[in-house]
XYZ file of C-alpha atoms in Angstrom:
664
model
C -18.554 -28.690 34.632
C -15.333 -29.177 32.709
C -15.126 -32.821 33.821
C -18.777 -33.420 32.863
C -18.167 -31.854 29.440
C -15.108 -34.023 28.863
C -16.963 -37.133 30.032
C -19.924 -36.557 27.716
C -17.722 -35.774 24.729
C -15.712 -38.971 25.260
C -18.779 -41.263 25.210
C -19.319 -43.495 22.159
C -21.700 -42.153 19.542
C -24.271 -44.858 20.295
C -24.457 -43.911 23.966
C -24.852 -40.247 23.077
C -27.786 -41.002 20.788
C -29.529 -43.174 23.383
C -29.123 -40.418 25.966
C -30.583 -37.853 23.524
C -33.609 -40.090 22.815
C -34.286 -40.608 26.532
C -34.030 -36.876 27.238
C -36.340 -36.093 24.291
C -38.979 -38.538 25.596
C -39.009 -36.711 28.926
C -39.093 -33.355 27.157
C -42.102 -34.461 25.050
C -43.932 -35.545 28.220
C -42.986 -32.307 29.987
C -44.170 -30.217 27.028
C -47.500 -32.089 26.911
C -48.067 -31.770 30.680
C -47.238 -28.051 30.558
C -49.635 -27.669 27.613
C -52.463 -28.856 29.895
C -51.178 -26.593 32.669
C -51.213 -23.526 30.424
C -54.704 -24.334 29.141
C -56.449 -25.413 32.353
C -54.505 -23.590 35.018
C -53.440 -24.978 38.377
C -56.857 -24.766 40.044
C -58.733 -26.746 37.380
C -55.897 -29.112 36.611
C -56.680 -32.723 37.467
C -53.671 -34.919 36.860
C -53.714 -35.208 33.031
C -51.304 -38.128 33.067
C -53.952 -40.308 34.707
C -56.861 -39.117 32.587
C -54.989 -38.975 29.278
C -52.578 -41.882 29.610
C -53.114 -42.865 25.985
C -52.129 -39.354 24.881
C -48.906 -39.360 26.927
C -48.006 -42.759 25.507
C -48.794 -41.649 21.949
C -46.775 -38.418 22.023
C -43.233 -39.968 22.154
C -44.325 -42.853 19.892
C -45.230 -40.258 17.235
C -42.393 -37.792 17.904
C -39.261 -39.945 18.311
C -39.452 -41.725 14.904
C -39.951 -38.329 13.218
C -37.009 -36.893 15.133
C -34.893 -39.792 13.866
C -36.186 -39.354 10.321
C -35.259 -35.669 10.294
C -31.730 -36.356 11.478
C -31.969 -34.747 14.898
C -29.695 -37.412 16.376
C -27.104 -37.084 13.625
C -26.352 -33.431 14.327
C -23.183 -32.767 16.344
C -24.067 -30.519 19.277
C -20.880 -28.427 19.084
C -21.648 -27.504 15.447
C -25.385 -27.103 15.867
C -26.575 -24.448 13.399
C -29.543 -22.907 11.607
C -30.073 -25.902 9.327
C -30.515 -28.158 12.371
C -33.013 -25.707 13.881
C -35.068 -25.829 10.694
C -35.151 -29.624 10.867
C -36.329 -29.411 14.507
C -39.135 -27.048 13.480
C -40.208 -29.476 10.743
C -40.061 -32.547 13.010
C -41.887 -30.924 15.978
C -44.546 -29.356 13.728
C -45.284 -32.637 11.951
C -45.389 -34.618 15.205
C -47.803 -32.043 16.708
C -50.020 -32.252 13.629
C -50.153 -36.065 13.786
C -50.842 -35.939 17.530
C -53.678 -33.491 16.852
C -55.228 -35.974 14.396
C -55.001 -38.689 17.058
C -56.769 -36.406 19.553
C -59.518 -35.664 17.041
C -60.110 -39.341 16.247
C -59.880 -40.949 19.701
C -61.177 -38.407 22.199
C -64.785 -38.905 23.477
C -67.209 -36.898 25.545
C -65.840 -38.342 28.772
C -62.220 -37.512 28.061
C -62.343 -34.304 26.101
C -58.919 -32.877 25.135
C -59.061 -29.120 24.454
C -57.866 -28.307 20.937
C -55.558 -25.563 22.192
C -53.540 -28.270 23.956
C -51.995 -29.240 20.611
C -50.982 -25.669 19.851
C -49.505 -25.272 23.334
C -47.714 -28.608 22.958
C -46.243 -27.449 19.625
C -44.662 -24.231 20.847
C -43.573 -25.670 24.171
C -41.874 -28.611 22.401
C -40.159 -26.190 20.061
C -38.766 -24.160 22.939
C -37.763 -27.099 25.109
C -36.259 -29.381 22.452
C -34.622 -26.638 20.382
C -33.620 -24.601 23.418
C -31.937 -27.537 25.114
C -29.842 -28.214 22.028
C -28.764 -24.567 21.784
C -27.880 -24.600 25.463
C -25.875 -27.805 25.068
C -24.006 -26.302 22.118
C -22.865 -23.424 24.330
C -22.047 -25.904 27.115
C -19.819 -28.017 24.864
C -18.174 -24.905 23.425
C -17.458 -23.787 26.976
C -18.841 -20.299 26.260
C -22.064 -19.755 28.190
C -21.941 -15.982 28.261
C -21.199 -14.903 24.719
C -22.137 -11.288 25.313
C -20.896 -11.034 28.873
C -19.176 -7.694 28.189
C -22.638 -6.143 27.892
C -23.818 -7.564 31.198
C -23.205 -5.587 34.403
C -21.267 -7.196 37.239
C -19.738 -9.859 35.005
C -16.055 -10.520 34.554
C -14.444 -12.734 31.941
C -10.729 -12.654 32.696
C -9.923 -16.061 31.244
C -6.349 -15.261 30.194
C -7.126 -15.380 26.458
C -5.878 -12.676 24.099
C -8.652 -10.153 23.513
C -9.192 -9.424 19.832
C -11.425 -7.089 17.874
C -12.674 -8.167 14.449
C -12.537 -5.579 11.651
C -15.468 -6.552 9.435
C -18.823 -7.721 10.788
C -19.795 -9.581 7.616
C -19.891 -13.301 6.868
C -16.125 -13.754 7.231
C -16.113 -11.861 10.536
C -18.926 -13.941 12.003
C -17.296 -17.188 10.857
C -14.079 -16.048 12.499
C -15.868 -15.282 15.771
C -17.426 -18.768 15.801
C -14.048 -20.388 15.035
C -12.244 -18.395 17.745
C -14.859 -19.264 20.360
C -14.592 -22.910 19.444
C -10.794 -22.936 19.449
C -10.536 -20.947 22.713
C -7.144 -19.471 21.830
C -8.365 -15.888 21.487
C -11.454 -14.150 22.828
C -13.340 -11.861 20.433
C -14.563 -8.755 22.264
C -15.855 -6.384 19.569
C -16.542 -5.768 15.904
C -15.341 -2.755 13.911
C -17.200 -1.982 10.692
C -17.609 0.904 8.247
C -21.321 0.246 7.710
C -23.272 2.938 9.560
C -26.368 0.731 9.405
C -24.951 -1.720 11.942
C -22.864 0.677 14.038
C -23.568 0.472 17.791
C -25.532 -2.746 17.310
C -24.716 -6.164 18.743
C -23.823 -9.004 16.346
C -22.979 -12.496 17.613
C -22.962 -11.005 21.090
C -20.329 -8.384 20.217
C -20.693 -4.604 20.114
C -20.092 -3.075 16.668
C -17.924 0.062 16.717
C -17.275 2.605 13.994
C -13.624 3.034 12.905
C -13.539 6.506 14.473
C -14.402 4.959 17.844
C -11.499 2.477 17.964
C -9.873 4.184 20.967
C -13.208 4.003 22.805
C -13.416 0.307 21.911
C -9.908 -0.343 23.267
C -10.768 1.364 26.569
C -14.097 -0.471 26.901
C -12.948 -3.978 25.953
C -9.198 -4.036 26.556
C -8.596 -5.350 23.016
C -4.978 -6.298 22.346
C -5.162 -7.273 18.661
C -7.236 -6.536 15.588
C -8.002 -9.270 13.079
C -8.916 -8.152 9.568
C -11.890 -10.147 8.269
C -12.345 -8.259 4.987
C -11.281 -10.801 2.316
C -13.348 -9.150 -0.419
C -11.798 -5.670 -0.013
C -9.364 -4.498 -2.668
C -5.779 -3.594 -1.823
C -6.447 0.128 -1.958
C -9.144 -0.162 0.697
C -6.991 -2.456 2.845
C -4.171 0.068 2.677
C -6.535 2.795 3.961
C -7.627 0.556 6.848
C -4.039 -0.341 7.767
C -3.128 3.353 7.691
C -5.977 4.027 10.130
C -4.998 1.177 12.471
C -1.314 2.081 12.436
C -1.915 4.815 15.000
C -3.199 2.443 17.693
C -1.145 0.150 19.988
C -2.649 -2.989 18.490
C -1.136 -5.968 16.715
C -2.936 -6.192 13.366
C -3.315 -9.559 11.682
C -5.564 -10.957 8.974
C -7.624 -14.003 8.016
C -7.391 -15.811 4.669
C -9.406 -14.918 1.607
C -12.366 -16.929 0.360
C -10.374 -18.603 -2.432
C -7.824 -19.941 0.068
C -10.639 -21.185 2.279
C -12.507 -22.801 -0.612
C -9.372 -24.540 -1.892
C -8.753 -26.086 1.518
C -5.280 -24.591 1.824
C -6.230 -22.793 5.049
C -9.006 -22.643 7.638
C -10.983 -19.591 8.688
C -9.146 -19.458 12.016
C -5.688 -19.569 10.404
C -4.586 -16.130 11.529
C -1.757 -14.594 9.501
C 0.418 -11.530 9.722
C -0.798 -8.635 7.594
C 0.074 -9.139 3.950
C 2.718 -6.528 3.198
C 1.215 -6.241 -0.289
C -1.729 -4.518 1.404
C 0.613 -1.735 2.548
C 1.505 -1.059 -1.091
C -2.175 -0.561 -1.826
C -2.077 -1.613 -5.483
C -4.480 -4.135 -6.973
C -3.098 -6.495 -9.583
C -4.498 -6.267 -13.110
C -6.507 -9.355 -14.153
C -4.507 -11.743 -16.311
C -5.160 -12.078 -20.028
C -5.721 -15.778 -20.488
C -4.771 -15.864 -24.146
C -1.314 -14.556 -23.185
C -1.006 -16.907 -20.205
C -1.866 -19.999 -22.221
C -0.011 -19.175 -25.434
C 3.347 -20.715 -24.490
C 2.139 -23.256 -21.934
C -1.147 -25.034 -22.605
C -0.615 -28.442 -24.169
C 3.148 -27.931 -24.339
C 6.289 -29.241 -22.683
C 7.694 -26.584 -20.340
C 11.053 -26.392 -18.555
C 11.673 -24.100 -15.572
C 15.268 -23.593 -14.447
C 15.743 -22.598 -10.817
C 12.389 -24.270 -10.194
C 12.887 -24.365 -6.428
C 13.576 -20.646 -5.999
C 11.097 -17.938 -5.060
C 10.199 -16.949 -8.622
C 10.829 -20.370 -10.154
C 8.516 -22.185 -7.724
C 5.721 -19.658 -8.251
C 6.156 -19.991 -12.021
C 5.665 -23.728 -11.615
C 2.468 -23.187 -9.607
C 1.085 -20.804 -12.215
C 2.121 -23.061 -15.115
C 0.298 -25.967 -13.490
C -2.934 -23.919 -13.727
C -2.452 -23.667 -17.489
C -2.293 -27.443 -18.101
C 0.958 -28.183 -19.940
C 1.516 -31.773 -21.000
C 4.890 -31.932 -19.231
C 6.508 -29.717 -16.602
C 10.229 -30.209 -16.008
C 11.643 -28.831 -12.760
C 15.355 -28.107 -13.196
C 17.176 -27.185 -9.975
C 20.672 -27.553 -8.509
C 19.472 -27.535 -4.853
C 18.203 -30.965 -3.854
C 16.152 -29.629 -0.929
C 14.483 -26.876 -2.972
C 13.683 -29.356 -5.724
C 12.191 -31.823 -3.232
C 10.066 -29.075 -1.629
C 8.461 -27.820 -4.839
C 8.071 -31.354 -6.202
C 6.184 -32.503 -3.060
C 3.864 -29.498 -3.237
C 3.061 -29.900 -6.935
C 2.624 -33.684 -6.689
C 0.035 -33.254 -3.939
C -1.835 -30.748 -6.034
C -1.757 -32.920 -9.158
C -3.125 -35.834 -7.136
C -5.775 -33.712 -5.407
C -7.021 -32.127 -8.629
C -6.427 -35.192 -10.870
C -4.402 -33.136 -13.352
C -3.155 -34.984 -16.469
C 0.320 -33.445 -16.219
C 3.661 -35.254 -16.262
C 5.927 -33.758 -13.579
C 9.659 -34.415 -13.776
C 12.232 -33.268 -11.181
C 15.754 -32.945 -12.584
C 18.859 -32.138 -10.574
C 21.499 -30.242 -12.495
C 23.381 -27.041 -13.126
C 22.653 -24.493 -15.837
C 26.398 -24.430 -16.511
C 26.166 -27.937 -18.009
C 25.083 -27.254 -21.594
C 25.370 -30.891 -22.666
C 22.929 -32.047 -19.971
C 20.535 -29.205 -20.707
C 20.552 -30.069 -24.430
C 19.928 -33.730 -23.655
C 16.965 -32.837 -21.419
C 15.412 -30.438 -23.931
C 15.739 -32.921 -26.784
C 14.535 -35.920 -24.767
C 11.370 -34.185 -23.538
C 10.888 -32.038 -26.671
C 10.670 -28.840 -24.663
C 8.595 -26.062 -26.229
C 9.133 -23.269 -23.687
C 11.929 -22.491 -21.223
C 11.548 -20.103 -18.278
C 15.069 -19.341 -17.098
C 14.818 -18.266 -13.458
C 18.096 -19.807 -12.235
C 20.433 -17.067 -11.023
C 22.272 -15.729 -8.016
C 20.332 -12.609 -7.001
C 21.655 -11.556 -3.581
C 23.725 -8.422 -4.255
C 26.289 -8.554 -1.387
C 26.691 -12.331 -1.743
C 27.548 -12.082 -5.432
C 29.791 -9.089 -4.733
C 31.845 -11.303 -2.407
C 31.816 -14.267 -4.845
C 32.386 -12.714 -8.248
C 33.452 -15.886 -10.098
C 30.308 -17.788 -9.121
C 28.122 -14.812 -10.001
C 29.630 -14.547 -13.494
C 29.619 -18.293 -14.175
C 26.033 -18.810 -12.963
C 24.338 -15.646 -14.195
C 26.187 -15.111 -17.476
C 27.623 -18.447 -18.592
C 24.672 -20.369 -17.126
C 22.261 -18.215 -19.152
C 24.467 -18.567 -22.242
C 24.565 -22.376 -21.994
C 20.816 -22.646 -21.333
C 20.035 -20.380 -24.290
C 22.407 -22.232 -26.639
C 20.937 -25.591 -25.579
C 17.466 -24.218 -26.310
C 18.609 -22.991 -29.732
C 20.181 -26.359 -30.572
C 17.113 -28.273 -29.385
C 14.741 -26.092 -31.410
C 12.863 -24.733 -28.376
C 10.183 -22.284 -29.523
C 10.191 -19.831 -26.620
C 12.889 -18.805 -24.154
C 12.091 -16.336 -21.348
C 14.800 -14.862 -19.112
C 13.822 -13.597 -15.655
C 15.848 -10.393 -15.278
C 15.984 -7.613 -12.677
C 15.823 -3.854 -12.283
C 19.371 -4.067 -10.914
C 20.531 -4.658 -14.505
C 19.840 -0.984 -15.231
C 22.963 1.170 -14.747
C 24.265 -1.375 -12.239
C 26.635 -0.595 -9.392
C 27.183 -4.242 -8.506
C 28.344 -7.510 -10.040
C 24.927 -9.121 -9.770
C 23.240 -6.359 -11.784
C 26.010 -6.240 -14.382
C 25.927 -10.017 -14.903
C 22.147 -9.949 -15.359
C 22.494 -7.162 -17.938
C 25.190 -9.186 -19.688
C 22.761 -12.137 -19.716
C 20.201 -9.857 -21.377
C 22.786 -8.773 -23.954
C 23.541 -12.421 -24.702
C 19.925 -13.174 -25.515
C 19.535 -9.946 -27.489
C 22.572 -10.846 -29.603
C 21.449 -14.452 -30.175
C 17.927 -13.397 -31.162
C 19.303 -11.271 -34.020
C 21.229 -14.183 -35.557
C 19.397 -16.424 -37.997
C 22.186 -19.001 -37.982
C 24.784 -18.236 -35.294
C 27.994 -20.101 -34.596
C 27.613 -20.905 -30.921
C 30.049 -19.820 -28.241
C 32.632 -22.533 -27.559
C 31.727 -24.519 -30.700
C 35.110 -25.463 -32.189
C 33.458 -27.038 -35.238
C 32.432 -23.543 -36.379
C 29.067 -24.864 -37.595
C 26.162 -22.436 -37.937
C 22.960 -23.437 -36.136
C 19.527 -22.488 -37.446
C 17.864 -20.292 -34.851
C 14.150 -21.096 -34.339
C 13.977 -19.825 -30.772
C 12.230 -16.589 -29.753
C 14.245 -15.068 -26.901
C 12.563 -12.557 -24.579
C 13.571 -10.960 -21.287
C 11.348 -9.730 -18.449
C 12.767 -7.153 -16.046
C 11.211 -6.295 -12.670
C 12.119 -5.260 -9.126
C 11.899 -6.927 -5.735
C 9.219 -9.481 -5.014
C 7.607 -9.654 -1.594
C 8.677 -12.620 0.493
C 11.385 -13.893 -1.844
C 14.594 -15.410 -0.523
C 16.800 -12.558 0.607
C 13.861 -10.132 0.730
C 13.796 -7.541 3.487
C 10.222 -8.434 4.529
C 10.935 -11.865 6.118
C 14.005 -10.313 7.765
C 11.882 -7.564 9.363
C 9.335 -10.140 10.603
C 12.136 -12.149 12.189
C 13.686 -9.068 13.799
C 10.316 -7.930 15.191
C 9.758 -11.346 16.783
C 13.215 -11.118 18.353
C 12.388 -7.708 19.830
C 14.455 -5.728 17.336
C 16.300 -3.788 16.252
C 15.204 -3.583 12.622
C 18.175 -3.005 10.357
C 17.837 -0.632 7.388
C 20.899 0.189 5.312
C 20.052 3.859 4.647
C 17.207 6.230 5.651
C 16.564 7.193 2.002
C 16.852 3.801 0.349
C 13.868 2.874 -1.848
C 12.838 -0.234 -3.732
C 10.135 -1.358 -6.138
C 7.981 -4.214 -4.867
C 5.569 -6.697 -6.393
C 3.949 -9.870 -5.097
C 5.456 -13.147 -6.277
C 2.215 -14.484 -7.862
C 1.663 -11.217 -9.744
C 5.248 -11.164 -10.993
C 5.073 -14.791 -12.140
C 1.808 -14.224 -14.012
C 3.206 -11.162 -15.749
C 6.381 -13.053 -16.690
C 4.331 -15.772 -18.380
C 2.217 -13.191 -20.219
C 5.223 -11.121 -21.286
C 6.926 -14.253 -22.589
C 4.040 -14.689 -25.023
C 4.609 -11.294 -26.623
C 7.325 -9.831 -28.806
C 9.194 -10.954 -31.889
C 12.477 -11.902 -30.240
C 15.151 -9.953 -28.412
C 12.492 -7.912 -26.607
C 13.174 -6.556 -23.122
C 9.882 -6.294 -21.270
C 9.568 -4.164 -18.155
C 6.827 -4.729 -15.572
C 4.980 -1.771 -14.083
C 6.094 -1.933 -10.453
C 4.073 1.031 -9.245
C 5.667 3.635 -6.996
C 8.963 2.915 -5.195
C 8.688 2.299 -1.448
C 10.944 3.784 1.224
C 12.315 0.863 3.221
C 12.467 2.932 6.426
C 8.761 3.793 6.179
C 7.969 0.131 5.467
C 9.888 -0.871 8.609
C 7.945 1.692 10.670
C 4.597 0.414 9.402
C 5.520 -3.196 10.151
C 6.500 -2.277 13.722
C 3.263 -0.354 14.290
C 1.032 -3.046 12.796
C 2.720 -5.619 15.024
C 1.370 -3.698 18.018
C 4.680 -2.026 18.963
C 6.047 1.496 18.873
C 9.296 2.660 17.262
C 12.099 3.646 19.645
C 13.726 6.870 18.522
C 15.075 10.175 19.835
C 11.522 11.544 19.936
C 10.219 8.370 21.601
C 13.059 6.946 23.759
C 10.687 4.560 25.538
C 9.457 2.854 22.347
C 9.492 -0.919 21.941
C 11.634 -1.566 18.857
C 14.466 0.483 17.407
C 15.320 0.932 13.732
C 19.060 1.074 13.085
C 20.906 2.203 9.957
C 23.773 -0.095 8.997
C 25.090 1.666 5.875
C 24.867 0.601 2.250
C 26.278 -2.843 1.593
C 28.861 -3.546 -1.133
C 27.323 -2.807 -4.542
C 23.995 -1.606 -3.123
C 22.192 1.367 -4.700
C 19.943 3.904 -2.998
C 17.475 3.875 -5.895
C 16.654 1.241 -8.488
C 15.601 1.926 -12.081
C 13.692 -0.150 -14.601
C 14.850 1.473 -17.848
C 18.277 2.311 -19.225
C 16.905 4.899 -21.647
C 13.593 6.613 -22.271
C 12.680 4.438 -25.249
C 9.717 2.515 -23.933
C 6.480 1.567 -25.658
C 3.256 0.117 -24.330
C 2.052 -3.383 -25.142
C -1.323 -5.076 -25.239
C -1.048 -5.601 -21.462
C -1.389 -2.422 -19.336
C 1.308 -3.502 -16.860
C 3.910 -4.672 -19.379
C 6.079 -2.257 -21.341
C 8.652 -2.944 -24.037
C 12.056 -1.274 -23.708
C 14.262 -0.555 -26.700
C 17.708 -1.171 -25.215
C 21.178 -1.069 -26.784
C 22.602 -4.366 -27.936
C 25.840 -5.885 -29.249
C 26.532 -8.024 -32.311
C 26.902 -11.740 -31.557
C 30.483 -11.993 -32.795
C 31.530 -8.984 -30.702
C 29.819 -10.381 -27.626
C 31.390 -13.811 -28.089
C 34.843 -12.251 -27.977
C 33.937 -10.368 -24.785
C 32.557 -13.549 -23.200
C 35.747 -15.454 -24.048
C 37.839 -12.781 -22.333
C 35.510 -12.783 -19.330
C 35.723 -16.562 -18.889
C 39.509 -16.433 -19.133
C 39.680 -13.681 -16.498
C 37.404 -15.650 -14.148
C 39.464 -18.807 -14.557
C 42.598 -16.814 -13.757
C 40.924 -15.209 -10.720
C 41.799 -11.825 -12.252
C 38.968 -9.823 -10.699
C 40.206 -6.349 -11.687
C 40.130 -7.624 -15.274
C 36.627 -9.076 -14.728
C 35.467 -5.703 -13.454
C 37.011 -3.885 -16.401
C 35.425 -6.249 -18.929
C 32.030 -5.769 -17.319
C 32.562 -1.996 -17.458
C 33.453 -2.177 -21.159
C 30.518 -4.409 -22.056
C 27.649 -3.294 -19.804
C 26.468 0.241 -20.493
C 26.274 2.321 -17.336
C 28.077 -0.164 -15.067
C 29.717 1.987 -12.399
C 31.014 -0.199 -9.554
C 30.908 1.471 -6.175
C 33.927 0.878 -3.934
C 36.764 -1.605 -3.920
C 36.584 -5.229 -5.061
C 35.354 -7.247 -2.079
C 35.580 -10.746 -3.530
C 36.845 -13.038 -0.742
C 39.597 -14.659 -2.849
C 40.771 -11.291 -4.189
C 40.917 -9.772 -0.700
C 42.784 -12.736 0.767
C 45.385 -12.663 -1.991
C 45.986 -8.967 -1.383
C 46.714 -9.752 2.269
C 49.211 -12.491 1.427
C 52.886 -11.412 1.421
């Protein structure tokens, strides 16, 4: 059967059509002969082919052209659906009607054709022609017994992974059809909350209630559950994942309708469960007037455009139709990756946007000024920074130069070029920091706060001592971890689960705030449109998440159990490695309690302490000198003196500093 299927599928389209026409001619004759048989019976049946030769010649002459006209030979058997069945009904009905007119006009008293013959011919043709096509669809799909699990004495051990589909709606049924066609997984059951369809059979699969999942596992041997509930909100998905966590099943999901409609994914593109669903918080709809205010029809520059936040900012900005989008990035590979993605989208959607990739460092103020003047930049989103806490802790000089001096040079270039809006992407680690990364990001915030309060500042490093008119509105947006970003714990856990564990967590009580990258990027753009200058905006990150509990959920939803003292025979262990240099147990979003709401429900404005520009310039000069001298105790002391609440935890672990201490 497999060889026959392969042979038929490999035939040229012309040969397939000819074969279909020949088979339909024989089916029309068979339906007409059986119509006489049903009407006259076997005893009274005298060979109708001999007596009604003209009728048997007329039937295919009438039917085949109509079948061609209604596209019955254009339909692909493997994708035969309801629309094709409707066309068959139309074609067969019209051919039967025309044949009935022929019978009425040409029959005489010697060769009387009973009128019921036409009715019998109609329904027999419908069954034979439509039925054969449905049967051939199943034959080409290689799935003759769709509902075999409901048939006694049948076995379907084909080696495919058995999966249950959570959601018996449109998405679930599309997924079942795609899985049967792809033959990578075998759907064995539906799970659905709707009591109206519980215990029924849909697409050949039994529908189970959520409370009967264990019964479903025992009856079908399901190994995975695929979530086909794209329209459910995050709160509902979190409830479902909490329910499924208690079963030994790998839980995965299918894309949402918007991803399917955009062509980015197919219905059978199975994905791991979105960790955002575990947080259970729905994002607040964007306010378009805030999104568009600093972007639409303007020239926009994104620094760190190839990073996690920077690249998502670029995607969101593209939706808002700027005239020019400049991608500024020091990593050639990251710049190439985001450029390729955005170019494809601009071509696909015919967007009238000029896209410019620029390699460079934010430490080069001259180049930044040249770029901003050349392209008349209106808005800058400054996402370039080193954000990995232990990495910066071990490389203090680079952290200071990139996060502090890089921000300073970018901001001063924007001020000199007359850029209207400057938005700094900050972090919750800037609040009472215990690490170099957090303290440098807070110092970057202080730099923008100081600049925004100067109408005509003398820029840092400007030996001419000339005041520059400040037309730039500086704002800062502070938020916590984003899901899936570079250095995030989520991709690390996925990788460790695939390797069989163990999952590494630094401390059993460590917590973090989380937000999805698209949500964070949208809120950054909206926050950048608010404020008068020098504002520190804080995003509502929801409730903090215990990393240990997150690790447990990810293990369970991957179909494994956690190995522990209570369960020594579990699949994957979770190990505690201890806090890394500069790492905090808890993160905060505010330094003080002075916070006010804004016009957006998820964006708050924090009233933070600030320094005068002249005072800060002196501190920055000392900091640069200490970095150039590799005097890291001095760097730490200057950060302590400048950044409120900076309390470094432990010894200095910078690689150069440690090596010099070891030298005689």
